[in-house]
mmCIF file of N, CA and C in Angstrom:
data_model
loop_
_atom_site.group_PDB
_atom_site.id
_atom_site.type_symbol
_atom_site.label_atom_id
_atom_site.label_comp_id
_atom_site.label_asym_id
_atom_site.label_seq_id
_atom_site.Cartn_x
_atom_site.Cartn_y
_atom_site.Cartn_z
ATOM 1 N N MET A 1 22.915 0.536 -7.019
ATOM 2 C CA MET A 1 23.084 1.897 -7.624
ATOM 3 C C MET A 1 22.991 2.385 -8.546
ATOM 4 N N MET A 2 23.881 1.437 -9.752
ATOM 5 C CA MET A 2 23.870 1.628 -11.172
ATOM 6 C C MET A 2 22.181 1.643 -11.774
ATOM 7 N N THR A 3 21.523 0.532 -11.149
ATOM 8 C CA THR A 3 20.466 0.422 -11.947
ATOM 9 C C THR A 3 19.285 0.879 -11.458
ATOM 10 N N GLU A 4 19.523 1.650 -10.309
ATOM 11 C CA GLU A 4 18.231 2.048 -9.583
ATOM 12 C C GLU A 4 18.005 3.594 -10.561
ATOM 13 N N ASN A 5 19.642 3.651 -10.564
ATOM 14 C CA ASN A 5 19.670 5.248 -11.324
ATOM 15 C C ASN A 5 19.313 5.085 -12.817
ATOM 16 N N ALA A 6 19.633 3.931 -13.033
ATOM 17 C CA ALA A 6 19.328 3.943 -15.048
ATOM 18 C C ALA A 6 17.518 4.064 -14.960
ATOM 19 N N ALA A 7 16.887 3.671 -13.748
ATOM 20 C CA ALA A 7 15.820 3.486 -14.305
ATOM 21 C C ALA A 7 15.217 4.526 -13.671
ATOM 22 N N LYS A 8 15.462 5.619 -12.698
ATOM 23 C CA LYS A 8 15.499 7.211 -12.168
ATOM 24 C C LYS A 8 15.521 8.391 -13.701
ATOM 25 N N ILE A 9 16.787 7.682 -14.576
ATOM 26 C CA ILE A 9 16.702 8.067 -15.653
ATOM 27 C C ILE A 9 15.528 7.956 -16.342
ATOM 28 N N ILE A 10 14.972 7.034 -16.787
ATOM 29 C CA ILE A 10 13.819 6.518 -18.007
ATOM 30 C C ILE A 10 12.842 7.458 -17.299
ATOM 31 N N ALA A 11 12.492 7.254 -16.020
ATOM 32 C CA ALA A 11 11.663 7.705 -15.222
ATOM 33 C C ALA A 11 11.367 9.458 -15.608
ATOM 34 N N THR A 12 12.666 10.195 -15.789
ATOM 35 C CA THR A 12 12.604 11.662 -16.757
ATOM 36 C C THR A 12 12.534 12.142 -17.194
ATOM 37 N N THR A 13 12.274 10.674 -18.545
ATOM 38 C CA THR A 13 12.402 11.038 -19.754
ATOM 39 C C THR A 13 11.118 11.199 -20.225
ATOM 40 N N PRO A 14 10.866 11.798 -21.692
ATOM 41 C CA PRO A 14 9.757 12.792 -21.798
ATOM 42 C C PRO A 14 9.136 11.615 -22.151
ATOM 43 N N TYR A 15 9.346 10.557 -22.520
ATOM 44 C CA TYR A 15 8.775 9.446 -22.992
ATOM 45 C C TYR A 15 7.927 8.236 -22.128
ATOM 46 N N PHE A 16 8.565 8.469 -21.087
ATOM 47 C CA PHE A 16 7.895 8.034 -19.591
ATOM 48 C C PHE A 16 6.716 8.254 -19.444
ATOM 49 N N LYS A 17 5.826 7.596 -20.129
ATOM 50 C CA LYS A 17 4.223 8.018 -19.492
ATOM 51 C C LYS A 17 3.687 6.800 -20.388
ATOM 52 N N ASP A 18 2.284 7.201 -20.073
ATOM 53 C CA ASP A 18 1.498 5.567 -20.218
ATOM 54 C C ASP A 18 1.897 4.895 -21.900
ATOM 55 N N VAL A 19 1.869 3.880 -21.788
ATOM 56 C CA VAL A 19 1.656 2.916 -23.076
ATOM 57 C C VAL A 19 3.242 3.535 -23.972
ATOM 58 N N PHE A 20 3.900 3.547 -23.286
ATOM 59 C CA PHE A 20 5.726 3.858 -23.029
ATOM 60 C C PHE A 20 5.743 2.385 -23.845
ATOM 61 N N SER A 21 7.160 1.975 -25.021
ATOM 62 C CA SER A 21 7.493 1.117 -25.375
ATOM 63 C C SER A 21 8.651 0.605 -24.354
ATOM 64 N N PHE A 22 9.021 -0.841 -23.951
ATOM 65 C CA PHE A 22 10.332 -0.933 -23.219
ATOM 66 C C PHE A 22 11.327 -2.306 -23.583
ATOM 67 N N GLN A 23 12.010 -2.030 -23.994
ATOM 68 C CA GLN A 23 12.785 -3.169 -24.455
ATOM 69 C C GLN A 23 14.380 -3.216 -23.176
ATOM 70 N N THR A 24 14.769 -4.829 -23.180
ATOM 71 C CA THR A 24 15.615 -5.014 -22.493
ATOM 72 C C THR A 24 16.330 -5.976 -22.683
ATOM 73 N N GLY A 25 17.779 -6.463 -22.010
ATOM 74 C CA GLY A 25 18.730 -7.367 -22.695
ATOM 75 C C GLY A 25 18.152 -8.600 -21.066
ATOM 76 N N ALA A 26 18.591 -9.475 -21.319
ATOM 77 C CA ALA A 26 17.999 -10.706 -20.428
ATOM 78 C C ALA A 26 19.653 -10.539 -19.316
ATOM 79 N N GLY A 27 20.843 -10.080 -19.479
ATOM 80 C CA GLY A 27 21.658 -9.699 -18.138
ATOM 81 C C GLY A 27 21.205 -8.951 -17.118
ATOM 82 N N SER A 28 21.886 -9.248 -16.176
ATOM 83 C CA SER A 28 21.544 -9.322 -14.661
ATOM 84 C C SER A 28 21.196 -7.182 -14.508
ATOM 85 N N PRO A 29 22.281 -6.761 -14.676
ATOM 86 C CA PRO A 29 21.686 -5.337 -14.848
ATOM 87 C C PRO A 29 20.202 -4.607 -15.345
ATOM 88 N N SER A 30 20.188 -4.948 -16.981
ATOM 89 C CA SER A 30 19.070 -4.523 -17.377
ATOM 90 C C SER A 30 18.067 -5.433 -17.072
ATOM 91 N N LEU A 31 17.911 -6.429 -16.201
ATOM 92 C CA LEU A 31 16.678 -7.018 -15.564
ATOM 93 C C LEU A 31 16.415 -6.166 -14.389
ATOM 94 N N ALA A 32 17.518 -6.033 -13.648
ATOM 95 C CA ALA A 32 17.636 -5.467 -12.263
ATOM 96 C C ALA A 32 16.496 -3.962 -12.054
ATOM 97 N N VAL A 33 17.033 -3.195 -13.552
ATOM 98 C CA VAL A 33 16.342 -1.978 -14.047
ATOM 99 C C VAL A 33 14.546 -2.414 -13.714
ATOM 100 N N ASN A 34 14.447 -3.617 -14.242
ATOM 101 C CA ASN A 34 12.746 -3.675 -13.979
ATOM 102 C C ASN A 34 12.095 -3.204 -12.891
ATOM 103 N N ARG A 35 13.051 -4.191 -11.635
ATOM 104 C CA ARG A 35 12.663 -3.787 -9.871
ATOM 105 C C ARG A 35 12.040 -1.937 -9.889
ATOM 106 N N PHE A 36 13.137 -1.618 -10.796
ATOM 107 C CA PHE A 36 12.987 -0.088 -9.745
ATOM 108 C C PHE A 36 12.010 0.437 -10.710
ATOM 109 N N ILE A 37 11.908 0.515 -12.423
ATOM 110 C CA ILE A 37 11.058 1.099 -13.148
ATOM 111 C C ILE A 37 9.510 0.494 -12.906
ATOM 112 N N GLU A 38 9.045 -0.855 -12.123
ATOM 113 C CA GLU A 38 7.869 -0.745 -11.251
ATOM 114 C C GLU A 38 7.193 0.066 -10.568
ATOM 115 N N GLU A 39 8.391 0.430 -9.436
ATOM 116 C CA GLU A 39 7.618 1.491 -8.745
ATOM 117 C C GLU A 39 7.027 2.815 -9.313
ATOM 118 N N TYR A 40 8.136 3.081 -10.074
ATOM 119 C CA TYR A 40 7.547 4.317 -10.884
ATOM 120 C C TYR A 40 6.277 4.414 -11.801
ATOM 121 N N MET A 41 6.683 3.205 -12.362
ATOM 122 C CA MET A 41 4.908 2.884 -13.049
ATOM 123 C C MET A 41 3.921 2.468 -12.116
ATOM 124 N N LEU A 42 3.785 2.139 -11.301
ATOM 125 C CA LEU A 42 2.857 2.276 -9.772
ATOM 126 C C LEU A 42 2.372 3.397 -9.524
ATOM 127 N N GLU A 43 3.501 4.439 -9.211
ATOM 128 C CA GLU A 43 3.170 5.715 -8.811
ATOM 129 C C GLU A 43 2.748 6.224 -9.077
ATOM 130 N N ARG A 44 2.782 6.361 -11.044
ATOM 131 C CA ARG A 44 2.303 7.593 -12.067
ATOM 132 C C ARG A 44 1.071 6.792 -12.491
ATOM 133 N N ASN A 45 0.975 5.585 -12.594
ATOM 134 C CA ASN A 45 -0.434 4.365 -12.846
ATOM 135 C C ASN A 45 -0.542 4.657 -14.654
ATOM 136 N N ILE A 46 1.093 4.073 -14.952
ATOM 137 C CA ILE A 46 1.011 3.866 -16.407
ATOM 138 C C ILE A 46 1.560 2.303 -16.490
ATOM 139 N N LYS A 47 1.306 2.310 -17.550
ATOM 140 C CA LYS A 47 1.399 0.799 -18.134
ATOM 141 C C LYS A 47 2.299 0.979 -19.656
ATOM 142 N N MET A 48 3.019 0.138 -19.625
ATOM 143 C CA MET A 48 4.193 -0.335 -20.939
ATOM 144 C C MET A 48 3.431 -0.736 -22.504
ATOM 145 N N SER A 49 3.716 -0.108 -23.443
ATOM 146 C CA SER A 49 2.542 -0.939 -24.311
ATOM 147 C C SER A 49 3.088 -2.283 -24.823
ATOM 148 N N PHE A 50 4.112 -2.383 -24.777
ATOM 149 C CA PHE A 50 5.238 -3.708 -25.029
ATOM 150 C C PHE A 50 6.182 -3.562 -24.504
ATOM 151 N N ALA A 51 6.725 -4.892 -23.797
ATOM 152 C CA ALA A 51 7.630 -5.175 -23.440
ATOM 153 C C ALA A 51 8.638 -6.527 -23.978
ATOM 154 N N LEU A 52 9.629 -6.353 -24.363
ATOM 155 C CA LEU A 52 10.379 -6.979 -25.495
ATOM 156 C C LEU A 52 12.280 -7.110 -25.083
ATOM 157 N N GLY A 53 12.170 -7.941 -25.707
ATOM 158 C CA GLY A 53 13.943 -8.519 -25.163
ATOM 159 C C GLY A 53 14.067 -9.763 -23.967
ATOM 160 N N GLY A 54 14.656 -9.384 -23.092
ATOM 161 C CA GLY A 54 14.940 -10.735 -22.529
ATOM 162 C C GLY A 54 13.956 -11.087 -21.440
ATOM 163 N N VAL A 55 12.888 -12.141 -22.118
ATOM 164 C CA VAL A 55 11.644 -12.078 -21.443
ATOM 165 C C VAL A 55 12.022 -13.432 -20.476
ATOM 166 N N THR A 56 12.376 -12.621 -19.275
ATOM 167 C CA THR A 56 12.628 -13.620 -18.029
ATOM 168 C C THR A 56 11.580 -13.224 -17.043
ATOM 169 N N ASN A 57 11.855 -14.058 -15.700
ATOM 170 C CA ASN A 57 11.057 -13.798 -14.688
ATOM 171 C C ASN A 57 10.808 -12.644 -14.449
ATOM 172 N N ALA A 58 11.627 -11.776 -14.557
ATOM 173 C CA ALA A 58 11.097 -9.888 -14.484
ATOM 174 C C ALA A 58 10.211 -9.271 -15.343
ATOM 175 N N ILE A 59 9.999 -9.850 -16.646
ATOM 176 C CA ILE A 59 9.168 -9.183 -17.635
ATOM 177 C C ILE A 59 7.775 -9.902 -17.332
ATOM 178 N N CYS A 60 8.302 -11.455 -17.128
ATOM 179 C CA CYS A 60 6.631 -11.629 -16.831
ATOM 180 C C CYS A 60 5.951 -11.102 -15.541
ATOM 181 N N LYS A 61 7.116 -10.944 -14.316
ATOM 182 C CA LYS A 61 6.053 -10.018 -13.575
ATOM 183 C C LYS A 61 5.258 -8.909 -13.821
ATOM 184 N N LEU A 62 5.934 -8.176 -14.345
ATOM 185 C CA LEU A 62 4.914 -7.114 -15.054
ATOM 186 C C LEU A 62 4.335 -7.599 -15.593
ATOM 187 N N LEU A 63 4.532 -8.361 -16.724
ATOM 188 C CA LEU A 63 2.689 -8.789 -17.076
ATOM 189 C C LEU A 63 2.236 -9.146 -16.206
ATOM 190 N N ASP A 64 2.341 -10.007 -15.068
ATOM 191 C CA ASP A 64 1.278 -10.903 -14.200
ATOM 192 C C ASP A 64 0.712 -9.459 -13.573
ATOM 193 N N LYS A 65 0.863 -8.174 -12.997
ATOM 194 C CA LYS A 65 1.026 -7.140 -12.301
ATOM 195 C C LYS A 65 -0.206 -6.640 -13.444
ATOM 196 N N GLY A 66 0.012 -6.746 -14.669
ATOM 197 C CA GLY A 66 -0.785 -5.824 -15.390
ATOM 198 C C GLY A 66 -0.217 -4.456 -15.742
ATOM 199 N N LEU A 67 0.970 -4.938 -15.901
ATOM 200 C CA LEU A 67 1.947 -3.395 -15.793
ATOM 201 C C LEU A 67 2.272 -3.093 -17.362
ATOM 202 N N VAL A 68 1.892 -4.155 -18.486
ATOM 203 C CA VAL A 68 2.161 -4.264 -19.854
ATOM 204 C C VAL A 68 0.603 -3.890 -20.402
ATOM 205 N N LYS A 69 0.653 -3.669 -21.210
ATOM 206 C CA LYS A 69 -0.870 -3.030 -22.017
ATOM 207 C C LYS A 69 -1.084 -4.791 -22.542
ATOM 208 N N LYS A 70 -2.444 -5.457 -22.351
ATOM 209 C CA LYS A 70 -2.679 -6.309 -23.513
ATOM 210 C C LYS A 70 -3.707 -6.103 -25.097
ATOM 211 N N TYR A 71 -3.467 -6.484 -25.178
ATOM 212 C CA TYR A 71 -4.149 -6.364 -26.879
ATOM 213 C C TYR A 71 -5.024 -7.386 -27.571
ATOM 214 N N ASN A 72 -6.267 -7.314 -27.786
ATOM 215 C CA ASN A 72 -7.016 -8.482 -28.289
ATOM 216 C C ASN A 72 -7.397 -8.362 -29.884
#
């Protein structure tokens, strides 16, 4: 419930828009936020400009799903 509420708070800020920046740690709570933030991103059709921090499976899944912009 804590991580779901954290994602809701993030999604209600004015900074949660296309190409927002996202930093997370590698601990379980911060990684769990990724699951919930993904739903809001898909609903609003937005992507992160970059994802930084605990680059683990959760962040890699967001990359694989095209939810983090790629710059050439």
